[in-house]
Amino acid sequence: MAFIFSSMAGSISKLTSFTILLLFLLFSFIFSSTEAYDALDPNGNITIKWDVIGWAPDGYVAVVTMFNFQQYRHIQAPGWTLGWTWAKKEVVWSMLGGQTTEQGDCSRFKGNIPHCCKKDPTVVDLLPGTPYNQQIANCCKGGVINSWAQDPANAASSFQISVGAAGTTNKTVRVPKNFTLKAPGPGYTCGPAKIVKPTRFVTPDQRRVTQAMMTWNVTCTYSQFLSQKTPTCCVSLSSFYNETIVPCPTCTCGCQNNITMPGSCVEGDSPYLASAIAGGKNSYTPLVQCTTHMCPIRVHWHVKLNYKEYWRVKITVTNFNYRMNYTQWNLVVQHPNFDNLTKIFSFNYKSLSPYAAINDTAMLWGVKFYNDLLMQAGPLGNVQSELLLRKDKATFTFDKGWAFPRRIYFNGDNCVMPPPDAYPWLPNASSRPIISLLHPIMTFLASLAFLLAYA
Ligand SMILES: *[C@@H]1O[C@H](CO)[C@@H](O)[C@H](O)[C@H]1NC(C)=O
Ligand SMILES: *[C@@H]1O[C@H](CO)[C@@H](O)[C@H](O)[C@H]1NC(C)=O
Ligand SMILES: *[C@@H]1O[C@H](CO)[C@@H](O)[C@H](O)[C@H]1NC(C)=O
Ligand SMILES: *[C@@H]1O[C@H](CO)[C@@H](O)[C@H](O)[C@H]1NC(C)=O
Ligand SMILES: *[C@@H]1O[C@H](CO)[C@@H](O)[C@H](O)[C@H]1NC(C)=O
Ligand SMILES: *[C@@H]1O[C@H](CO)[C@@H](O)[C@H](O)[C@H]1NC(C)=O
Ligand SMILES: *[C@@H]1O[C@H](CO)[C@@H](O)[C@H](O)[C@H]1NC(C)=O
Ligand SMILES: *[C@@H]1O[C@H](CO)[C@@H](O)[C@H](O)[C@H]1NC(C)=O
Ligand SMILES: *[C@@H]1O[C@H](CO)[C@@H](O)[C@H](O)[C@H]1NC(C)=O
Ligand SMILES: *[C@@H]1O[C@H](CO)[C@@H](O)[C@H](O)[C@H]1NC(C)=O
């Protein structure tokens, strides 16, 4: 009797956490298409901090720093661009660690000509190798910013700006409006600048603290929906118990169509390959190898081995894009067995637990100087790893696609999964796909809720 009760309690708590998971998957699905909210990184944002470090005769000098507080979304080459609209007739006299892309019309100035007179300047980071006297701390990385989980020491980017024709006290200065952050494409939405408590700076020797004259913060959040219309990544599946390899869904990221879109992909053995790559040397639009899915990135999940206490998965990430070396790439993978991950080979691992009760999400990324660079399409364009997971007797099964991931992100963007009814089956297993599990569970929970309500 006691055994029955304890095992029932166990399965109820499992079911409840499973429902919470389902509910949040459902909610995140509903919201992901409309709002800049990521269920796996609910506080993820880029904060732009504008510290006025000194007043000048006609304006001020400020250090502007962008902190990437996102766990797994980074900004890769060609880097960020930051724009805003001045509140009045401000100009940029000079900059360190960054530059505006356009000077604008400075004809009203004689003698000293400002760096930029535009009402809506756009700033980019300077490139690595910038002369020392034009640098400040955290600058000059070509606009590349790493993610908070992966490399917090390189998750910020700064420039210094001298602003003229601006207020010269904290009462007269006006904060800029309409911040726009591009990475470099669309995707981020920035809120209004908020005046906050002035930042305190501690000297490197920790012996003196100085303070900004005035500080304002701007928070920018990301939405995949705003960033692009088509997916960029897909998932394929296989297992030791079934010889079927379930490919990425056809046309996930586009269709091979010679008539309407000639040249949208190249064959790996095409004699024109080299010239096609060279032709778009500075283009960041993907040039993909021809596949049925046409995605720049494919993640393959192979259920490799079954031991008594453990099971083993092999993950392979393949780059089909001839125009991109992915530096500092990362994966986010959700699977209910990640709470018992025992060993991971040749990738870095961090548990992401936005909801402390559910420890089912892992962030994986490459080992520095070994496989942190996912090379352009070709023989070297892949990275792989194996995971060893400990079975939890109560939940573990190869049945109904349980051994496959619930979702995968590559560099923060969702990878499209094959439909559940296509997953490899166990030999002679029932043909019910994983989705059909939901129905009895939902029914059970509904009746449970009913019972509890009337208990
Ligand atoms: C931005 O991220 C930081 C760090 O995670 C967090 O403390 C802050 O509340 C976030 N800001 C917003 C507006 O979400
Ligand atoms: C401006 O500076 C004065 C002191 O110089 C301070 O009392 C006041 O709070 C500051 N106002 C703002 C908005 O920072
Ligand atoms: C800021 O952007 C909004 C919408 O894009 C626009 O309506 C508004 O005029 C802009 N404000 C300024 C000061 O440019
Ligand atoms: C402003 O941004 C800085 C740096 O991101 C952060 O430390 C500080 O807490 C923020 N202030 C507020 C009030 O959000
Ligand atoms: C697409 O067209 C090129 C020539 O324009 C041809 O060489 C190639 O075989 C065609 N590919 C397909 C899949 O039809
Ligand atoms: C990727 O890196 C390799 C080796 O460093 C280099 O030869 C190649 O040109 C790079 N490709 C791109 C698209 O940057
Ligand atoms: C999640 O599971 C991993 C692997 O078992 C463990 O290292 C980590 O501490 C767990 N995290 C939490 C928040 O429970
Ligand atoms: C799996 O992890 C859960 C939570 O971390 C723990 O309660 C359970 O005992 C683990 N199971 C095994 C077989 O290690
Ligand atoms: C392997 O899985 C596929 C579904 O993807 C199924 O059609 C096939 O019958 C399975 N093979 C065996 C031997 O069960
Ligand atoms: C189970 O599968 C094996 C091989 O796939 C087959 O020979 C056998 O007939 C199947 N049994 C049933 C009951 O379907």
XYZ file of C-alpha atoms and ligand atoms in Angstrom:
595
model
C 0.000 0.000 0.000
C 2.701 2.431 1.087
C 4.628 1.570 -2.041
C 1.654 2.329 -4.235
C 1.153 5.667 -2.559
C 4.762 6.730 -2.782
C 5.024 5.723 -6.393
C 1.767 7.526 -7.111
C 3.056 10.648 -5.396
C 6.206 10.341 -7.460
C 4.361 10.042 -10.706
C 2.004 12.888 -9.809
C 4.918 15.196 -9.126
C 6.526 14.070 -12.400
C 3.296 14.679 -14.213
C 2.947 18.078 -12.635
C 6.400 19.155 -13.629
C 5.717 17.744 -17.070
C 2.562 19.835 -17.250
C 4.381 22.940 -16.102
C 6.863 22.245 -18.872
C 4.064 21.749 -21.371
C 2.291 24.880 -20.258
C 5.394 26.940 -20.572
C 6.188 25.437 -23.946
C 2.670 26.341 -24.991
C 2.913 29.854 -23.576
C 6.321 30.449 -25.031
C 4.996 29.267 -28.356
C 2.082 31.684 -28.161
C 4.208 34.605 -26.999
C 7.327 33.965 -29.020
C 5.559 35.062 -32.143
C 4.360 38.369 -30.773
C 6.606 39.505 -27.936
C 10.273 39.831 -27.271
C 10.177 37.163 -24.583
C 12.265 34.030 -24.450
C 11.065 31.403 -21.975
C 14.546 29.888 -21.699
C 16.151 33.244 -20.922
C 13.368 35.311 -19.364
C 15.650 38.144 -18.178
C 17.825 38.204 -21.294
C 18.495 41.740 -22.496
C 21.180 44.082 -23.703
C 21.503 47.095 -21.406
C 23.049 50.265 -22.791
C 24.501 52.377 -19.994
C 25.308 55.998 -20.767
C 27.626 57.477 -18.097
C 28.269 61.213 -18.245
C 31.797 61.296 -16.844
C 32.413 65.040 -17.145
C 30.839 68.324 -18.208
C 32.406 70.434 -20.978
C 31.931 74.144 -21.879
C 29.161 73.300 -24.361
C 28.159 69.749 -23.449
C 29.578 66.629 -21.874
C 31.790 63.576 -22.255
C 30.147 60.167 -21.820
C 31.188 56.534 -21.816
C 28.556 54.362 -23.438
C 28.681 50.649 -22.595
C 26.519 47.841 -23.924
C 26.214 44.848 -21.589
C 24.958 41.654 -23.163
C 23.015 40.035 -20.316
C 21.645 37.330 -22.597
C 22.656 33.819 -21.588
C 23.191 32.407 -25.062
C 22.629 35.064 -27.683
C 25.754 36.845 -28.830
C 26.485 39.402 -31.533
C 28.865 38.043 -34.134
C 30.618 39.610 -37.122
C 29.888 42.043 -38.733
C 28.916 43.321 -35.294
C 26.455 45.744 -33.744
C 25.343 49.159 -34.908
C 23.758 51.547 -32.417
C 21.600 54.504 -33.402
C 19.575 57.134 -31.569
C 17.884 60.489 -32.159
C 19.184 63.594 -30.370
C 16.607 65.471 -28.311
C 17.852 68.915 -29.439
C 20.641 70.108 -31.745
C 23.466 68.080 -30.208
C 26.561 67.197 -32.227
C 29.344 64.668 -31.671
C 32.662 66.504 -31.353
C 34.800 63.386 -31.145
C 34.766 59.710 -30.270
C 37.112 57.046 -28.891
C 36.636 53.312 -29.418
C 33.884 53.798 -31.979
C 32.811 56.003 -34.862
C 29.657 57.217 -36.552
C 29.005 55.834 -40.011
C 28.107 59.232 -41.507
C 29.244 62.756 -40.673
C 26.124 64.526 -41.937
C 25.829 68.233 -42.676
C 28.314 70.197 -40.563
C 28.298 73.288 -42.825
C 27.115 75.546 -40.004
C 30.483 75.017 -38.259
C 33.632 77.052 -38.978
C 37.051 76.074 -37.676
C 36.502 72.993 -35.543
C 34.373 70.541 -37.479
C 32.459 67.972 -35.419
C 32.811 64.225 -35.954
C 29.073 63.996 -36.689
C 26.224 66.504 -37.058
C 23.405 64.124 -37.860
C 20.176 64.298 -35.874
C 20.152 60.476 -35.818
C 23.762 59.236 -35.660
C 24.662 55.570 -36.139
C 27.706 54.259 -34.292
C 29.824 51.196 -35.050
C 32.696 49.678 -33.102
C 36.255 50.130 -34.362
C 38.088 47.135 -35.752
C 40.732 45.141 -33.890
C 44.160 46.679 -34.378
C 42.949 50.252 -33.873
C 45.820 52.550 -32.759
C 46.113 52.663 -28.981
C 45.307 56.378 -28.688
C 41.861 55.841 -30.206
C 40.891 52.999 -27.886
C 39.106 52.730 -24.563
C 38.440 49.609 -22.443
C 36.058 47.059 -24.046
C 36.293 48.569 -27.516
C 37.617 47.729 -30.897
C 36.362 44.193 -31.403
C 34.531 44.892 -34.634
C 31.214 44.980 -32.775
C 31.401 41.380 -31.600
C 29.936 40.774 -28.122
C 29.870 37.371 -26.445
C 27.009 36.006 -24.405
C 26.808 36.189 -20.633
C 26.896 32.428 -20.002
C 29.620 31.716 -22.517
C 32.155 34.466 -21.877
C 31.088 37.134 -19.352
C 34.503 38.817 -19.556
C 33.816 39.654 -23.211
C 30.105 40.395 -22.941
C 30.437 44.198 -23.005
C 31.367 46.787 -25.618
C 32.134 50.496 -25.000
C 32.880 53.775 -26.707
C 33.492 57.316 -25.477
C 31.695 60.273 -26.958
C 32.097 64.082 -26.582
C 28.772 65.745 -27.113
C 28.431 69.417 -27.993
C 25.495 71.822 -28.138
C 24.041 69.808 -25.276
C 23.074 70.633 -21.722
C 25.956 71.198 -19.311
C 24.281 70.258 -16.027
C 22.114 67.356 -14.981
C 19.111 69.720 -15.179
C 19.656 70.965 -18.726
C 20.965 67.856 -20.439
C 18.419 65.927 -22.511
C 18.587 62.171 -22.902
C 18.614 60.907 -26.505
C 15.528 59.173 -27.841
C 14.649 56.219 -30.060
C 17.607 53.947 -29.494
C 17.993 51.306 -32.196
C 20.333 48.358 -31.828
C 21.071 46.195 -34.842
C 23.086 43.017 -34.638
C 23.543 43.900 -37.490
C 20.050 43.041 -38.779
C 16.724 43.678 -37.047
C 15.578 41.745 -33.960
C 16.169 44.089 -31.019
C 13.670 46.556 -29.616
C 14.939 49.210 -27.206
C 12.936 50.944 -24.522
C 13.256 54.612 -23.519
C 16.332 55.881 -21.674
C 15.781 55.956 -17.899
C 17.815 58.155 -15.575
C 19.263 55.875 -12.902
C 21.564 56.177 -9.908
C 24.988 57.392 -11.151
C 27.449 54.549 -11.700
C 30.303 54.196 -9.205
C 33.662 53.259 -10.728
C 36.273 51.489 -8.613
C 39.907 51.982 -9.626
C 41.786 48.787 -10.558
C 43.753 48.895 -7.289
C 40.420 49.115 -5.381
C 41.657 52.175 -3.457
C 39.404 54.883 -4.871
C 35.814 55.113 -6.046
C 34.665 57.764 -8.502
C 31.163 58.479 -9.664
C 29.494 59.436 -12.951
C 27.870 62.896 -13.096
C 24.736 61.319 -14.401
C 23.734 57.900 -15.801
C 20.922 56.644 -17.948
C 20.059 53.087 -18.986
C 18.318 51.725 -22.050
C 17.145 48.102 -22.179
C 16.910 46.265 -25.496
C 15.300 42.836 -25.920
C 15.434 40.370 -28.774
C 12.651 38.713 -30.704
C 13.319 36.085 -33.339
C 10.023 37.033 -34.920
C 11.283 40.548 -35.654
C 14.663 39.368 -36.820
C 13.741 37.233 -39.799
C 10.954 35.531 -41.625
C 12.588 32.180 -42.367
C 14.267 29.734 -39.959
C 18.036 29.261 -40.170
C 18.424 25.885 -38.515
C 16.824 22.442 -38.476
C 17.104 19.147 -36.611
C 17.485 15.601 -37.971
C 17.196 12.430 -35.867
C 18.388 8.834 -35.837
C 18.801 5.974 -33.377
C 20.566 2.657 -32.945
C 17.231 0.840 -32.735
C 15.876 1.889 -36.112
C 17.849 2.303 -39.324
C 15.654 5.204 -40.500
C 17.358 8.601 -40.458
C 14.652 11.221 -40.068
C 15.863 14.191 -42.100
C 15.164 17.866 -41.560
C 11.719 18.764 -42.880
C 11.856 19.566 -46.600
C 12.042 23.290 -47.407
C 12.564 24.254 -43.729
C 14.642 27.280 -44.611
C 13.754 27.617 -48.281
C 13.136 25.505 -51.356
C 15.548 24.566 -54.065
C 14.017 26.272 -57.032
C 15.995 26.892 -60.163
C 13.143 28.692 -61.868
C 12.089 31.318 -59.364
C 15.340 31.604 -57.417
C 18.307 30.557 -59.516
C 21.606 30.558 -57.685
C 19.940 30.277 -54.250
C 22.248 27.356 -53.438
C 25.361 25.656 -54.804
C 26.204 21.979 -55.133
C 29.203 20.933 -53.046
C 30.988 19.616 -56.146
C 30.079 22.508 -58.429
C 33.005 23.870 -60.461
C 31.551 27.363 -59.824
C 31.748 26.970 -56.034
C 34.977 28.942 -55.578
C 33.795 31.821 -57.750
C 30.381 31.893 -56.063
C 32.054 32.197 -52.650
C 34.506 34.816 -53.887
C 31.673 36.752 -55.556
C 29.989 37.505 -52.242
C 33.105 37.944 -50.158
C 31.652 40.717 -48.012
C 28.059 39.579 -48.112
C 26.486 38.122 -45.011
C 23.496 36.612 -46.788
C 24.009 32.852 -46.573
C 25.234 30.950 -49.598
C 24.099 27.440 -48.749
C 24.951 24.050 -50.127
C 21.957 22.551 -51.937
C 19.991 20.298 -49.583
C 16.314 19.434 -49.265
C 16.038 21.711 -46.202
C 18.279 24.547 -47.474
C 19.243 25.539 -43.928
C 22.637 27.065 -43.124
C 22.784 24.888 -39.968
C 21.648 21.328 -39.240
C 21.797 19.717 -35.805
C 21.733 15.913 -35.856
C 20.732 13.999 -32.692
C 21.681 10.325 -32.731
C 20.620 7.994 -29.913
C 23.784 5.957 -30.014
C 23.976 3.378 -27.259
C 21.985 1.831 -24.479
C 23.746 0.697 -21.319
C 22.185 -0.732 -18.192
C 22.396 2.466 -16.157
C 23.187 5.009 -18.863
C 22.456 5.918 -22.436
C 24.518 7.836 -24.930
C 23.675 10.521 -27.474
C 25.810 11.916 -30.260
C 25.204 15.484 -31.415
C 26.605 16.764 -34.711
C 26.260 20.364 -35.866
C 26.851 20.853 -39.584
C 27.413 24.170 -41.326
C 25.998 24.343 -44.869
C 26.792 28.023 -45.300
C 29.808 28.774 -47.498
C 29.898 32.399 -46.341
C 30.106 31.965 -42.598
C 32.571 30.689 -40.047
C 30.530 30.638 -36.835
C 32.792 31.831 -34.025
C 31.653 31.289 -30.435
C 28.669 29.248 -31.614
C 26.340 27.736 -29.025
C 23.434 25.320 -28.695
C 20.594 25.312 -26.217
C 18.996 21.898 -25.861
C 15.964 20.888 -23.877
C 15.504 17.256 -22.846
C 13.930 15.900 -19.634
C 16.986 13.748 -18.880
C 19.405 16.692 -18.609
C 18.898 16.685 -14.852
C 20.998 13.498 -14.898
C 23.644 14.445 -17.436
C 26.726 12.530 -16.313
C 29.402 13.369 -18.830
C 29.809 15.494 -21.915
C 32.705 15.070 -24.298
C 34.431 17.915 -26.184
C 31.795 20.621 -25.610
C 31.383 23.017 -22.699
C 28.194 22.666 -20.698
C 26.114 24.900 -18.472
C 22.734 24.091 -17.010
C 20.143 26.774 -17.763
C 17.372 26.642 -15.221
C 15.127 29.632 -15.692
C 12.563 27.838 -13.545
C 14.557 26.288 -10.733
C 12.242 23.270 -10.418
C 12.832 22.127 -13.990
C 16.446 21.351 -14.742
C 16.023 20.124 -18.289
C 17.829 22.709 -20.394
C 21.499 22.756 -21.243
C 23.655 25.236 -23.020
C 26.514 23.680 -25.016
C 29.379 25.420 -26.753
C 32.771 24.670 -28.213
C 36.054 24.271 -26.375
C 38.375 27.205 -26.970
C 40.963 26.619 -29.735
C 39.532 23.125 -30.329
C 36.004 23.413 -31.725
C 34.720 26.878 -30.802
C 34.921 27.736 -34.514
C 32.332 26.061 -36.722
C 33.967 26.332 -40.135
C 32.215 27.287 -43.350
C 30.491 24.512 -45.352
C 32.878 21.825 -46.514
C 34.746 18.868 -45.072
C 35.659 20.792 -41.888
C 32.238 22.401 -41.447
C 31.018 20.375 -38.495
C 31.504 19.898 -34.770
C 30.406 16.932 -32.674
C 30.052 15.729 -29.145
C 28.700 12.815 -27.139
C 26.606 12.982 -24.001
C 26.280 10.315 -21.369
C 23.010 10.447 -19.464
C 22.034 8.463 -16.406
C 18.688 6.723 -16.667
C 16.030 7.615 -14.184
C 14.149 4.305 -14.020
C 10.802 5.992 -13.501
C 10.859 8.104 -16.662
C 13.392 6.559 -19.012
C 12.105 4.970 -22.219
C 13.101 4.681 -25.858
C 9.438 4.532 -26.696
C 7.412 7.339 -28.280
C 10.372 9.498 -29.191
C 11.198 10.227 -25.538
C 14.939 10.003 -26.235
C 14.808 12.896 -28.699
C 15.186 16.548 -27.737
C 12.175 18.749 -27.061
C 13.782 21.761 -28.666
C 17.129 23.055 -29.872
C 18.436 26.563 -30.475
C 21.542 27.372 -32.465
C 23.019 30.775 -31.548
C 19.705 31.618 -29.912
C 17.519 30.874 -32.915
C 15.021 28.059 -32.885
C 15.872 24.940 -34.924
C 12.902 23.371 -36.695
C 12.226 19.776 -35.571
C 10.772 16.982 -37.741
C 7.073 16.301 -37.035
C 6.675 13.925 -34.043
C 4.929 11.246 -36.096
C 8.072 10.871 -38.227
C 10.388 10.034 -35.283
C 12.165 6.666 -35.497
C 10.112 3.972 -33.797
C 11.233 1.149 -31.628
C 10.953 -2.090 -33.595
C 7.404 -3.365 -33.226
C 6.533 -0.431 -31.009
C 3.133 1.122 -31.160
C 2.931 3.737 -33.849
C 1.550 6.407 -31.556
C 3.620 9.566 -31.766
C 4.651 11.471 -28.671
C 1.824 13.996 -28.994
C -0.750 11.329 -28.278
C 0.764 11.112 -24.770
C -0.606 14.540 -24.034
C -4.188 13.587 -24.257
C -4.330 11.057 -21.393
C -2.111 13.296 -19.282
C -4.295 16.314 -19.874
C -7.394 14.265 -19.117
C -5.769 12.961 -15.961
C -4.792 16.459 -14.862
C -8.172 17.883 -15.612
C -9.759 15.210 -13.451
C -7.110 15.769 -10.779
C -7.871 19.483 -10.729
C -11.536 18.625 -10.540
C -10.940 16.270 -7.606
C -8.778 18.815 -5.800
C -11.316 21.567 -6.322
C -14.001 19.459 -4.696
C -11.848 17.801 -2.016
C 18.339 42.923 -17.872
O 19.162 41.846 -17.456
C 19.680 41.980 -16.131
C 20.604 40.807 -15.883
O 19.967 39.587 -16.136
C 18.531 42.010 -15.138
O 19.037 42.191 -13.833
C 17.614 43.163 -15.494
O 16.486 43.127 -14.647
C 17.145 43.037 -16.938
N 16.378 44.224 -17.268
C 15.136 44.118 -17.734
C 14.451 45.397 -18.008
O 14.612 43.023 -17.953
C 21.573 66.748 -10.191
O 22.638 67.064 -9.330
C 22.258 67.460 -8.030
C 23.510 67.823 -7.239
O 24.398 68.501 -8.024
C 21.506 66.330 -7.368
O 21.035 66.767 -6.087
C 20.315 65.940 -8.212
O 19.673 64.814 -7.653
C 20.782 65.599 -9.615
N 19.620 65.335 -10.448
C 19.571 64.309 -11.270
C 18.331 64.183 -12.099
O 20.483 63.513 -11.387
C 10.877 57.781 -32.600
O 10.334 56.706 -33.361
C 8.944 56.752 -33.494
C 8.496 55.506 -34.220
O 9.481 55.030 -35.069
C 8.541 58.027 -34.245
O 7.134 58.096 -34.326
C 9.070 59.225 -33.490
O 8.799 60.385 -34.224
C 10.563 59.101 -33.277
N 10.998 60.216 -32.446
C 12.005 60.993 -32.772
C 12.347 62.070 -31.813
O 12.622 60.823 -33.821
C 21.777 50.225 -15.389
O 22.683 49.379 -16.090
C 23.772 48.895 -15.315
C 24.664 48.119 -16.224
O 23.951 47.263 -17.004
C 23.252 48.061 -14.169
O 24.331 47.623 -13.377
C 22.303 48.893 -13.338
O 21.754 48.076 -12.331
C 21.187 49.439 -14.210
N 20.327 50.276 -13.411
C 19.011 50.086 -13.361
C 18.237 50.974 -12.445
O 18.454 49.231 -14.044
C 19.974 24.645 -61.705
O 20.410 25.327 -62.877
C 21.788 25.110 -63.171
C 22.155 25.951 -64.385
O 21.414 27.122 -64.411
C 22.008 23.634 -63.460
O 23.387 23.411 -63.727
C 21.587 22.829 -62.246
O 21.702 21.458 -62.510
C 20.146 23.129 -61.880
N 19.830 22.460 -60.614
C 18.701 21.812 -60.407
C 18.537 21.180 -59.058
O 17.810 21.762 -61.227
C 36.818 30.705 -42.546
O 38.069 30.450 -41.955
C 39.032 29.894 -42.873
C 40.271 29.558 -42.081
O 40.597 30.550 -41.183
C 39.302 30.884 -43.997
O 40.180 30.318 -44.920
C 37.967 31.207 -44.693
O 38.167 32.186 -45.689
C 36.947 31.701 -43.693
N 35.661 31.828 -44.374
C 34.867 32.876 -44.229
C 33.593 32.836 -44.967
O 35.162 33.817 -43.533
C 21.062 20.485 -13.109
O 21.656 19.228 -13.410
C 23.060 19.277 -13.603
C 23.537 17.915 -14.050
O 23.066 16.911 -13.220
C 23.729 19.728 -12.327
O 25.120 19.803 -12.516
C 23.184 21.101 -11.955
O 23.732 21.506 -10.716
C 21.672 21.064 -11.836
N 21.193 22.413 -11.651
C 20.211 22.723 -10.820
C 19.819 24.157 -10.741
O 19.639 21.864 -10.185
C 18.077 12.283 -11.536
O 18.046 13.624 -11.104
C 17.023 13.879 -10.178
C 17.026 15.376 -9.912
O 18.301 15.910 -9.971
C 17.294 13.082 -8.906
O 16.244 13.310 -7.981
C 17.327 11.612 -9.268
O 17.679 10.862 -8.129
C 18.329 11.355 -10.356
N 18.228 9.997 -10.773
C 19.260 9.204 -10.891
C 18.978 7.820 -11.352
O 20.383 9.605 -10.667
C 11.598 3.008 -37.960
O 10.888 4.246 -37.799
C 10.063 4.582 -38.903
C 9.432 5.912 -38.598
O 10.338 6.928 -38.741
C 9.036 3.508 -39.139
O 8.295 3.827 -40.287
C 9.706 2.159 -39.306
O 8.737 1.153 -39.364
C 10.613 1.888 -38.138
N 11.347 0.656 -38.358
C 11.226 -0.405 -37.566
C 12.082 -1.587 -37.903
O 10.450 -0.392 -36.619
C 8.883 -7.554 -34.756
O 9.942 -7.136 -35.599
C 10.662 -8.171 -36.199
C 11.814 -7.562 -36.972
O 11.639 -6.209 -37.171
C 9.747 -9.000 -37.076
O 10.458 -10.096 -37.619
C 8.576 -9.490 -36.261
O 7.659 -10.173 -37.096
C 7.873 -8.354 -35.571
N 6.818 -8.852 -34.716
C 5.594 -8.342 -34.710
C 4.650 -8.952 -33.742
O 5.276 -7.390 -35.425
